[in-house]
Short mmCIF file of N, CA, C and O in Angstrom, two decimals:
data_model
loop_
_atom_site.label_atom_id
_atom_site.label_comp_id
_atom_site.label_asym_id
_atom_site.label_seq_id
_atom_site.Cartn_x
_atom_site.Cartn_y
_atom_site.Cartn_z
N UNK T 11 112.10 61.75 37.85
CA UNK T 11 113.29 62.00 37.07
C UNK T 11 113.50 63.50 37.02
O UNK T 11 112.55 64.28 36.97
N UNK T 12 114.77 63.92 37.03
CA UNK T 12 115.12 65.33 36.89
C UNK T 12 116.02 65.50 35.68
O UNK T 12 116.94 64.72 35.45
N UNK T 13 115.72 66.55 34.93
CA UNK T 13 116.45 66.85 33.70
C UNK T 13 117.10 68.22 33.86
O UNK T 13 116.45 69.18 34.28
N UNK T 14 118.38 68.32 33.50
CA UNK T 14 119.07 69.61 33.45
C UNK T 14 119.28 69.96 31.98
O UNK T 14 119.81 69.15 31.21
N UNK T 15 118.84 71.15 31.59
CA UNK T 15 118.95 71.58 30.20
C UNK T 15 119.85 72.81 30.14
O UNK T 15 119.58 73.81 30.83
N UNK T 16 120.92 72.75 29.34
CA UNK T 16 121.75 73.95 29.15
C UNK T 16 120.88 74.98 28.42
O UNK T 16 120.28 74.68 27.40
N UNK T 17 120.80 76.18 29.00
CA UNK T 17 119.82 77.15 28.52
C UNK T 17 120.45 78.50 28.22
O UNK T 17 121.27 79.00 28.99
N UNK T 18 120.02 79.08 27.11
CA UNK T 18 120.44 80.43 26.73
C UNK T 18 119.24 81.10 26.06
O UNK T 18 118.86 80.73 24.95
N UNK T 19 118.61 82.04 26.77
CA UNK T 19 117.49 82.76 26.20
C UNK T 19 116.28 81.90 25.89
O UNK T 19 115.60 82.15 24.90
N UNK T 20 116.01 80.89 26.68
CA UNK T 20 114.85 80.03 26.46
C UNK T 20 115.10 78.89 25.50
O UNK T 20 114.23 78.04 25.29
N UNK T 21 116.28 78.87 24.89
CA UNK T 21 116.64 77.80 23.96
C UNK T 21 117.72 76.93 24.54
O UNK T 21 118.46 77.35 25.45
N UNK T 22 117.85 75.73 23.99
CA UNK T 22 118.92 74.83 24.41
C UNK T 22 120.23 75.43 23.91
O UNK T 22 120.39 75.73 22.72
N UNK T 23 121.17 75.63 24.84
CA UNK T 23 122.47 76.22 24.49
C UNK T 23 123.31 75.20 23.73
O UNK T 23 123.28 74.01 24.01
N UNK T 24 124.08 75.71 22.78
CA UNK T 24 124.92 74.85 21.95
C UNK T 24 126.09 74.27 22.73
O UNK T 24 126.60 73.21 22.37
N UNK T 25 126.52 74.92 23.78
CA UNK T 25 127.67 74.44 24.55
C UNK T 25 127.31 74.38 26.03
O UNK T 25 127.06 75.41 26.65
N UNK T 26 127.28 73.21 26.57
CA UNK T 26 126.87 72.97 27.95
C UNK T 26 127.62 73.86 28.95
O UNK T 26 126.99 74.53 29.77
N UNK T 27 128.91 73.86 28.91
CA UNK T 27 129.70 74.57 29.91
C UNK T 27 129.66 76.08 29.83
O UNK T 27 130.02 76.76 30.78
N UNK T 28 129.22 76.61 28.71
CA UNK T 28 129.23 78.06 28.52
C UNK T 28 127.85 78.70 28.58
O UNK T 28 127.72 79.90 28.35
N UNK T 29 126.82 77.94 28.88
CA UNK T 29 125.48 78.52 28.95
C UNK T 29 125.34 79.38 30.21
O UNK T 29 125.99 79.11 31.22
N UNK T 30 124.50 80.40 30.17
CA UNK T 30 124.34 81.26 31.35
C UNK T 30 123.55 80.60 32.48
O UNK T 30 123.82 80.84 33.65
N UNK T 31 122.58 79.75 32.12
CA UNK T 31 121.75 79.10 33.13
C UNK T 31 121.44 77.67 32.71
O UNK T 31 121.58 77.29 31.55
N UNK T 32 120.99 76.89 33.70
CA UNK T 32 120.47 75.55 33.45
C UNK T 32 119.02 75.54 33.89
O UNK T 32 118.68 76.07 34.94
N UNK T 33 118.18 74.96 33.07
CA UNK T 33 116.79 74.76 33.44
C UNK T 33 116.69 73.36 34.04
O UNK T 33 117.06 72.38 33.38
N UNK T 34 116.24 73.29 35.27
CA UNK T 34 116.07 72.01 35.96
C UNK T 34 114.59 71.67 35.93
O UNK T 34 113.76 72.43 36.42
N UNK T 35 114.26 70.54 35.33
CA UNK T 35 112.88 70.14 35.16
C UNK T 35 112.66 68.81 35.88
O UNK T 35 113.36 67.84 35.63
N UNK T 36 111.69 68.79 36.77
CA UNK T 36 111.33 67.56 37.46
C UNK T 36 110.11 66.97 36.77
O UNK T 36 109.10 67.65 36.58
N UNK T 37 110.23 65.71 36.38
CA UNK T 37 109.16 65.01 35.66
C UNK T 37 108.65 63.87 36.53
O UNK T 37 109.45 63.10 37.07
N UNK T 38 107.35 63.79 36.64
CA UNK T 38 106.73 62.72 37.41
C UNK T 38 105.55 62.18 36.60
O UNK T 38 104.70 62.95 36.15
N UNK T 39 105.52 60.89 36.42
CA UNK T 39 104.46 60.22 35.67
C UNK T 39 104.24 60.85 34.29
O UNK T 39 103.11 61.05 33.85
N UNK T 40 105.35 61.16 33.62
CA UNK T 40 105.28 61.68 32.27
C UNK T 40 104.85 63.13 32.14
O UNK T 40 104.58 63.60 31.04
N UNK T 41 104.79 63.84 33.26
CA UNK T 41 104.38 65.25 33.24
C UNK T 41 105.37 66.10 34.00
O UNK T 41 105.98 65.65 34.96
N UNK T 42 105.48 67.35 33.59
CA UNK T 42 106.36 68.29 34.28
C UNK T 42 105.72 68.65 35.62
O UNK T 42 104.61 69.17 35.66
N UNK T 43 106.45 68.35 36.68
CA UNK T 43 105.98 68.63 38.03
C UNK T 43 106.49 69.99 38.51
O UNK T 43 105.78 70.74 39.17
N UNK T 44 107.76 70.29 38.20
CA UNK T 44 108.38 71.52 38.67
C UNK T 44 109.47 71.92 37.69
O UNK T 44 110.04 71.07 37.01
N UNK T 45 109.76 73.22 37.65
CA UNK T 45 110.80 73.73 36.76
C UNK T 45 111.42 74.96 37.39
O UNK T 45 110.71 75.80 37.94
N UNK T 46 112.75 75.05 37.33
CA UNK T 46 113.46 76.20 37.88
C UNK T 46 114.74 76.42 37.10
O UNK T 46 115.24 75.51 36.43
N UNK T 47 115.27 77.63 37.16
CA UNK T 47 116.55 77.93 36.54
C UNK T 47 117.59 78.14 37.61
O UNK T 47 117.31 78.72 38.66
N UNK T 48 118.81 77.64 37.36
CA UNK T 48 119.94 77.88 38.24
C UNK T 48 121.07 78.46 37.40
O UNK T 48 121.25 78.08 36.23
N UNK T 49 121.79 79.38 37.98
CA UNK T 49 122.90 80.02 37.29
C UNK T 49 124.03 79.02 37.07
O UNK T 49 124.27 78.14 37.89
N UNK T 50 124.73 79.17 35.97
CA UNK T 50 125.92 78.37 35.69
C UNK T 50 127.08 78.99 36.45
O UNK T 50 127.48 80.12 36.16
N UNK T 51 127.60 78.28 37.41
CA UNK T 51 128.71 78.79 38.21
C UNK T 51 130.06 78.56 37.54
O UNK T 51 131.09 78.90 38.10
N UNK T 52 130.06 77.98 36.38
CA UNK T 52 131.29 77.70 35.65
C UNK T 52 131.62 76.23 35.71
O UNK T 52 131.18 75.51 36.57
N UNK T 53 132.42 75.78 34.74
CA UNK T 53 132.72 74.36 34.66
C UNK T 53 134.20 74.05 34.77
O UNK T 53 134.61 72.94 34.56
N UNK T 54 135.02 75.04 35.11
CA UNK T 54 136.45 74.78 35.15
C UNK T 54 136.84 73.75 36.21
O UNK T 54 137.81 73.06 36.08
N UNK T 55 136.06 73.62 37.26
CA UNK T 55 136.40 72.63 38.29
C UNK T 55 135.68 71.31 38.08
O UNK T 55 135.85 70.39 38.85
N UNK T 56 134.90 71.23 37.05
CA UNK T 56 134.12 70.02 36.76
C UNK T 56 133.23 69.64 37.93
O UNK T 56 133.01 68.47 38.21
N UNK T 57 132.73 70.64 38.60
CA UNK T 57 131.86 70.40 39.76
C UNK T 57 130.42 70.13 39.34
O UNK T 57 129.64 69.65 40.16
N UNK T 58 130.05 70.44 38.11
CA UNK T 58 128.65 70.28 37.70
C UNK T 58 128.14 68.85 37.77
O UNK T 58 127.01 68.64 38.22
N UNK T 59 128.91 67.84 37.39
CA UNK T 59 128.39 66.48 37.55
C UNK T 59 128.05 66.16 39.01
O UNK T 59 127.00 65.56 39.28
N UNK T 60 128.90 66.57 39.93
CA UNK T 60 128.61 66.33 41.35
C UNK T 60 127.41 67.14 41.81
O UNK T 60 126.53 66.63 42.51
N UNK T 61 127.36 68.40 41.42
CA UNK T 61 126.25 69.29 41.79
C UNK T 61 124.92 68.72 41.30
O UNK T 61 123.97 68.60 42.07
N UNK T 62 124.88 68.36 40.03
CA UNK T 62 123.64 67.81 39.47
C UNK T 62 123.31 66.45 40.09
O UNK T 62 122.15 66.13 40.32
N UNK T 63 124.34 65.64 40.34
CA UNK T 63 124.11 64.35 40.98
C UNK T 63 123.48 64.51 42.35
O UNK T 63 122.54 63.79 42.71
N UNK T 64 123.97 65.48 43.12
CA UNK T 64 123.41 65.74 44.44
C UNK T 64 121.98 66.27 44.36
O UNK T 64 121.18 66.07 45.27
N UNK T 65 121.65 66.94 43.25
CA UNK T 65 120.28 67.44 43.05
C UNK T 65 119.33 66.33 42.62
O UNK T 65 118.12 66.54 42.60
N UNK T 66 119.88 65.20 42.23
CA UNK T 66 119.03 64.11 41.75
C UNK T 66 118.79 64.13 40.25
O UNK T 66 117.90 63.44 39.75
N UNK T 67 119.59 64.92 39.52
CA UNK T 67 119.45 64.98 38.06
C UNK T 67 119.84 63.62 37.48
O UNK T 67 120.85 63.03 37.86
N UNK T 68 119.01 63.13 36.57
CA UNK T 68 119.26 61.84 35.93
C UNK T 68 119.63 61.97 34.46
O UNK T 68 120.21 61.06 33.88
N UNK T 69 119.27 63.13 33.85
CA UNK T 69 119.53 63.35 32.43
C UNK T 69 119.94 64.80 32.19
O UNK T 69 119.44 65.71 32.86
N UNK T 70 120.82 64.98 31.20
CA UNK T 70 121.22 66.32 30.75
C UNK T 70 120.89 66.41 29.27
O UNK T 70 121.23 65.52 28.49
N UNK T 71 120.23 67.50 28.88
CA UNK T 71 119.96 67.80 27.48
C UNK T 71 120.79 69.02 27.11
O UNK T 71 120.72 70.04 27.79
N UNK T 72 121.54 68.93 26.02
CA UNK T 72 122.41 70.03 25.63
C UNK T 72 122.70 69.97 24.14
O UNK T 72 122.57 68.91 23.51
N UNK T 73 123.12 71.10 23.61
CA UNK T 73 123.56 71.12 22.23
C UNK T 73 124.87 70.39 22.07
O UNK T 73 125.05 69.59 21.15
N UNK T 74 125.80 70.67 22.98
CA UNK T 74 127.10 70.06 22.86
C UNK T 74 127.86 69.95 24.17
O UNK T 74 127.65 70.73 25.09
N UNK T 75 128.72 68.94 24.21
CA UNK T 75 129.54 68.67 25.38
C UNK T 75 130.69 67.78 24.92
O UNK T 75 130.50 66.90 24.07
N UNK T 76 131.86 67.97 25.49
CA UNK T 76 133.01 67.13 25.17
C UNK T 76 132.84 65.71 25.67
O UNK T 76 132.11 65.44 26.62
N UNK T 77 133.53 64.79 25.02
CA UNK T 77 133.43 63.37 25.38
C UNK T 77 133.91 63.10 26.80
O UNK T 77 133.33 62.28 27.51
N UNK T 78 134.97 63.78 27.22
CA UNK T 78 135.46 63.57 28.58
C UNK T 78 134.42 64.00 29.60
O UNK T 78 134.23 63.34 30.61
N UNK T 79 133.75 65.11 29.35
CA UNK T 79 132.70 65.57 30.26
C UNK T 79 131.56 64.56 30.31
O UNK T 79 131.03 64.27 31.38
N UNK T 80 131.21 64.00 29.16
CA UNK T 80 130.16 62.98 29.13
C UNK T 80 130.56 61.78 29.99
O UNK T 80 129.73 61.21 30.69
N UNK T 81 131.83 61.43 29.96
CA UNK T 81 132.32 60.32 30.78
C UNK T 81 132.16 60.64 32.27
O UNK T 81 131.76 59.77 33.05
N UNK T 82 132.48 61.88 32.66
CA UNK T 82 132.36 62.28 34.06
C UNK T 82 130.90 62.20 34.50
O UNK T 82 130.58 61.69 35.58
N UNK T 83 129.99 62.70 33.66
CA UNK T 83 128.56 62.59 33.98
C UNK T 83 128.14 61.13 34.06
O UNK T 83 127.36 60.74 34.93
N UNK T 84 128.64 60.30 33.15
CA UNK T 84 128.31 58.89 33.15
C UNK T 84 128.71 58.20 34.44
O UNK T 84 127.99 57.33 34.93
N UNK T 85 129.86 58.59 34.99
CA UNK T 85 130.28 58.01 36.26
C UNK T 85 129.32 58.38 37.40
O UNK T 85 129.25 57.68 38.39
N UNK T 86 128.59 59.48 37.23
CA UNK T 86 127.58 59.88 38.22
C UNK T 86 126.21 59.29 37.87
O UNK T 86 125.22 59.64 38.48
N UNK T 87 126.18 58.45 36.85
CA UNK T 87 124.94 57.82 36.37
C UNK T 87 123.93 58.86 35.86
O UNK T 87 122.73 58.73 36.06
N UNK T 88 124.48 59.87 35.21
CA UNK T 88 123.66 60.90 34.58
C UNK T 88 123.83 60.73 33.07
O UNK T 88 124.94 60.80 32.55
N UNK T 89 122.72 60.51 32.39
CA UNK T 89 122.73 60.31 30.94
C UNK T 89 122.74 61.67 30.24
O UNK T 89 121.93 62.53 30.55
N UNK T 90 123.67 61.84 29.30
CA UNK T 90 123.79 63.09 28.54
C UNK T 90 123.29 62.86 27.13
O UNK T 90 123.70 61.90 26.47
N UNK T 91 122.43 63.75 26.67
CA UNK T 91 121.95 63.72 25.29
C UNK T 91 122.41 65.00 24.63
O UNK T 91 122.02 66.10 25.03
N UNK T 92 123.28 64.88 23.61
CA UNK T 92 123.80 66.03 22.88
C UNK T 92 123.11 66.14 21.53
O UNK T 92 122.37 65.26 21.11
N UNK T 93 123.37 67.26 20.87
CA UNK T 93 122.78 67.50 19.56
C UNK T 93 121.37 68.07 19.64
O UNK T 93 120.65 68.11 18.64
N UNK T 94 120.97 68.50 20.83
CA UNK T 94 119.61 69.01 21.04
C UNK T 94 119.56 70.48 20.63
O UNK T 94 120.43 71.27 21.00
N UNK T 95 118.53 70.85 19.88
CA UNK T 95 118.33 72.23 19.42
C UNK T 95 116.91 72.67 19.74
O UNK T 95 116.05 71.85 20.03
N UNK T 96 116.69 73.99 19.61
CA UNK T 96 115.34 74.52 19.76
C UNK T 96 115.06 75.01 21.16
O UNK T 96 115.95 75.20 21.97
N UNK T 97 113.78 75.20 21.43
CA UNK T 97 113.39 75.74 22.72
C UNK T 97 113.54 74.68 23.80
O UNK T 97 113.43 73.48 23.54
N UNK T 98 113.77 75.14 25.02
CA UNK T 98 113.85 74.23 26.15
C UNK T 98 112.54 73.47 26.31
O UNK T 98 112.52 72.26 26.52
N UNK T 99 111.42 74.19 26.17
CA UNK T 99 110.10 73.56 26.33
C UNK T 99 109.92 72.42 25.33
O UNK T 99 109.46 71.33 25.70
N UNK T 100 110.26 72.66 24.06
CA UNK T 100 110.12 71.61 23.05
C UNK T 100 111.06 70.43 23.31
O UNK T 100 110.68 69.28 23.14
N UNK T 101 112.29 70.74 23.74
CA UNK T 101 113.26 69.67 24.02
C UNK T 101 112.77 68.78 25.15
O UNK T 101 112.84 67.55 25.05
N UNK T 102 112.27 69.39 26.21
CA UNK T 102 111.78 68.60 27.35
C UNK T 102 110.56 67.78 26.94
O UNK T 102 110.46 66.59 27.26
N UNK T 103 109.64 68.40 26.20
CA UNK T 103 108.45 67.68 25.74
C UNK T 103 108.84 66.50 24.86
O UNK T 103 108.31 65.39 25.02
N UNK T 104 109.78 66.72 23.94
CA UNK T 104 110.24 65.63 23.06
C UNK T 104 110.93 64.54 23.86
O UNK T 104 110.76 63.35 23.58
N UNK T 105 111.72 64.94 24.86
CA UNK T 105 112.40 63.95 25.69
C UNK T 105 111.39 63.07 26.44
O UNK T 105 111.50 61.85 26.44
N UNK T 106 110.42 63.70 27.06
CA UNK T 106 109.40 62.96 27.81
C UNK T 106 108.66 61.99 26.88
O UNK T 106 108.34 60.87 27.26
N UNK T 107 108.42 62.43 25.64
CA UNK T 107 107.71 61.59 24.67
C UNK T 107 108.60 60.53 24.03
O UNK T 107 108.14 59.73 23.21
N UNK T 108 109.89 60.51 24.41
CA UNK T 108 110.80 59.51 23.85
C UNK T 108 111.27 59.83 22.44
O UNK T 108 111.70 58.94 21.71
N UNK T 109 111.19 61.10 22.05
CA UNK T 109 111.54 61.49 20.68
C UNK T 109 112.96 62.04 20.53
O UNK T 109 113.34 62.44 19.44
N UNK T 110 113.73 62.10 21.63
CA UNK T 110 115.10 62.61 21.55
C UNK T 110 116.09 61.46 21.64
O UNK T 110 115.93 60.56 22.46
N UNK T 111 117.11 61.52 20.81
CA UNK T 111 118.20 60.56 20.86
C UNK T 111 119.50 61.33 20.87
O UNK T 111 119.58 62.46 20.38
N UNK T 112 120.53 60.73 21.45
CA UNK T 112 121.84 61.37 21.48
C UNK T 112 122.33 61.58 20.06
O UNK T 112 122.24 60.68 19.21
N UNK T 113 122.80 62.79 19.79
CA UNK T 113 123.30 63.12 18.46
C UNK T 113 124.67 63.74 18.55
O UNK T 113 125.25 63.86 19.63
N UNK T 114 125.20 64.17 17.42
CA UNK T 114 126.52 64.78 17.42
C UNK T 114 126.52 66.09 18.20
O UNK T 114 125.55 66.84 18.18
N UNK T 115 127.62 66.33 18.89
CA UNK T 115 127.78 67.55 19.66
C UNK T 115 127.79 68.76 18.74
O UNK T 115 128.40 68.73 17.67
N UNK T 116 127.11 69.83 19.14
CA UNK T 116 127.05 71.04 18.33
C UNK T 116 128.22 71.97 18.57
O UNK T 116 128.35 72.98 17.90
N UNK T 117 129.06 71.66 19.55
CA UNK T 117 130.29 72.45 19.74
C UNK T 117 131.46 71.57 19.37
O UNK T 117 131.46 70.37 19.63
N UNK T 118 132.43 72.16 18.71
CA UNK T 118 133.58 71.40 18.22
C UNK T 118 134.78 71.65 19.11
O UNK T 118 135.47 72.65 18.96
N UNK T 119 135.03 70.75 20.04
CA UNK T 119 136.17 70.91 20.93
C UNK T 119 137.46 70.68 20.16
O UNK T 119 137.62 69.69 19.48
N UNK T 120 138.37 71.65 20.33
CA UNK T 120 139.69 71.49 19.72
C UNK T 120 139.76 71.96 18.29
O UNK T 120 140.80 71.87 17.68
N UNK T 121 138.66 72.45 17.71
CA UNK T 121 138.70 72.94 16.34
C UNK T 121 138.08 74.32 16.29
O UNK T 121 137.37 74.74 17.18
N UNK T 122 138.37 75.03 15.24
CA UNK T 122 137.76 76.34 15.04
C UNK T 122 138.04 77.34 16.14
O UNK T 122 137.23 78.19 16.43
N UNK T 123 139.23 77.25 16.75
CA UNK T 123 139.56 78.19 17.80
C UNK T 123 138.78 77.97 19.08
O UNK T 123 138.65 78.85 19.91
N UNK T 124 138.26 76.78 19.27
CA UNK T 124 137.38 76.49 20.39
C UNK T 124 137.99 75.40 21.28
O UNK T 124 137.30 74.58 21.82
N UNK T 125 139.30 75.37 21.36
CA UNK T 125 139.95 74.32 22.16
C UNK T 125 139.80 74.60 23.64
O UNK T 125 139.85 75.74 24.08
N UNK T 126 139.63 73.55 24.41
CA UNK T 126 139.52 73.66 25.86
C UNK T 126 140.70 72.95 26.48
O UNK T 126 140.95 71.80 26.20
N UNK T 127 141.41 73.63 27.36
CA UNK T 127 142.60 73.03 27.94
C UNK T 127 142.61 73.13 29.45
O UNK T 127 143.66 73.15 30.05
N UNK T 128 141.47 73.21 30.08
CA UNK T 128 141.45 73.24 31.53
C UNK T 128 141.30 71.82 32.06
O UNK T 128 140.87 70.94 31.37
N UNK T 129 141.70 71.63 33.30
CA UNK T 129 141.65 70.30 33.89
C UNK T 129 140.89 70.36 35.21
O UNK T 129 140.86 71.36 35.88
N UNK T 130 140.33 69.24 35.54
CA UNK T 130 139.62 69.12 36.81
C UNK T 130 140.60 68.68 37.87
O UNK T 130 141.62 68.08 37.57
N UNK T 131 140.25 68.94 39.12
CA UNK T 131 141.12 68.60 40.24
C UNK T 131 141.63 67.17 40.17
O UNK T 131 140.90 66.24 39.91
N UNK T 132 142.91 67.00 40.38
CA UNK T 132 143.51 65.68 40.39
C UNK T 132 143.71 65.16 38.98
O UNK T 132 144.46 65.70 38.21
N UNK T 133 142.99 64.09 38.63
CA UNK T 133 143.14 63.45 37.34
C UNK T 133 142.47 64.19 36.21
O UNK T 133 142.78 63.98 35.07
N UNK T 134 141.53 65.05 36.53
CA UNK T 134 140.90 65.86 35.52
C UNK T 134 139.89 65.12 34.69
O UNK T 134 139.74 63.91 34.76
N UNK T 135 139.16 65.89 33.93
CA UNK T 135 138.21 65.30 33.00
C UNK T 135 138.64 65.66 31.60
O UNK T 135 137.83 65.77 30.70
N UNK T 136 139.93 65.92 31.43
CA UNK T 136 140.45 66.18 30.10
C UNK T 136 139.93 67.47 29.52
O UNK T 136 140.20 68.54 30.00
N UNK T 137 139.16 67.35 28.43
CA UNK T 137 138.62 68.52 27.76
C UNK T 137 137.55 69.22 28.55
O UNK T 137 137.18 70.33 28.25
N UNK T 138 137.03 68.58 29.57
CA UNK T 138 136.04 69.21 30.45
C UNK T 138 136.18 68.58 31.79
O UNK T 138 135.49 67.92 32.36
#
């Protein structure tokens, strides 16, 4: 299994699309086999679900993500878990141990001056 974690300074970023890097963690038999960081190339084209899908990512851990983006990841059979806080290391450890559950998104799309109005190619992914 491969996990992509939205990362900012070693912690889980509150907003998936705006994090500077993603930590990609490969887990085998309940243990971390490999870990690497990849730069966030931006999410305006909604290319991240395809990119992660091609990498073999099966799960995304993040503080927050819009519902439309979660739908796009779901179509790629990538499970998104939102509401994740703390260090990347703790989040991954908790996930492997089965201690993480999907929670409320930590970013508020469309409120507090944080509205997103970009669209993906063609039909778009709405808010993401």
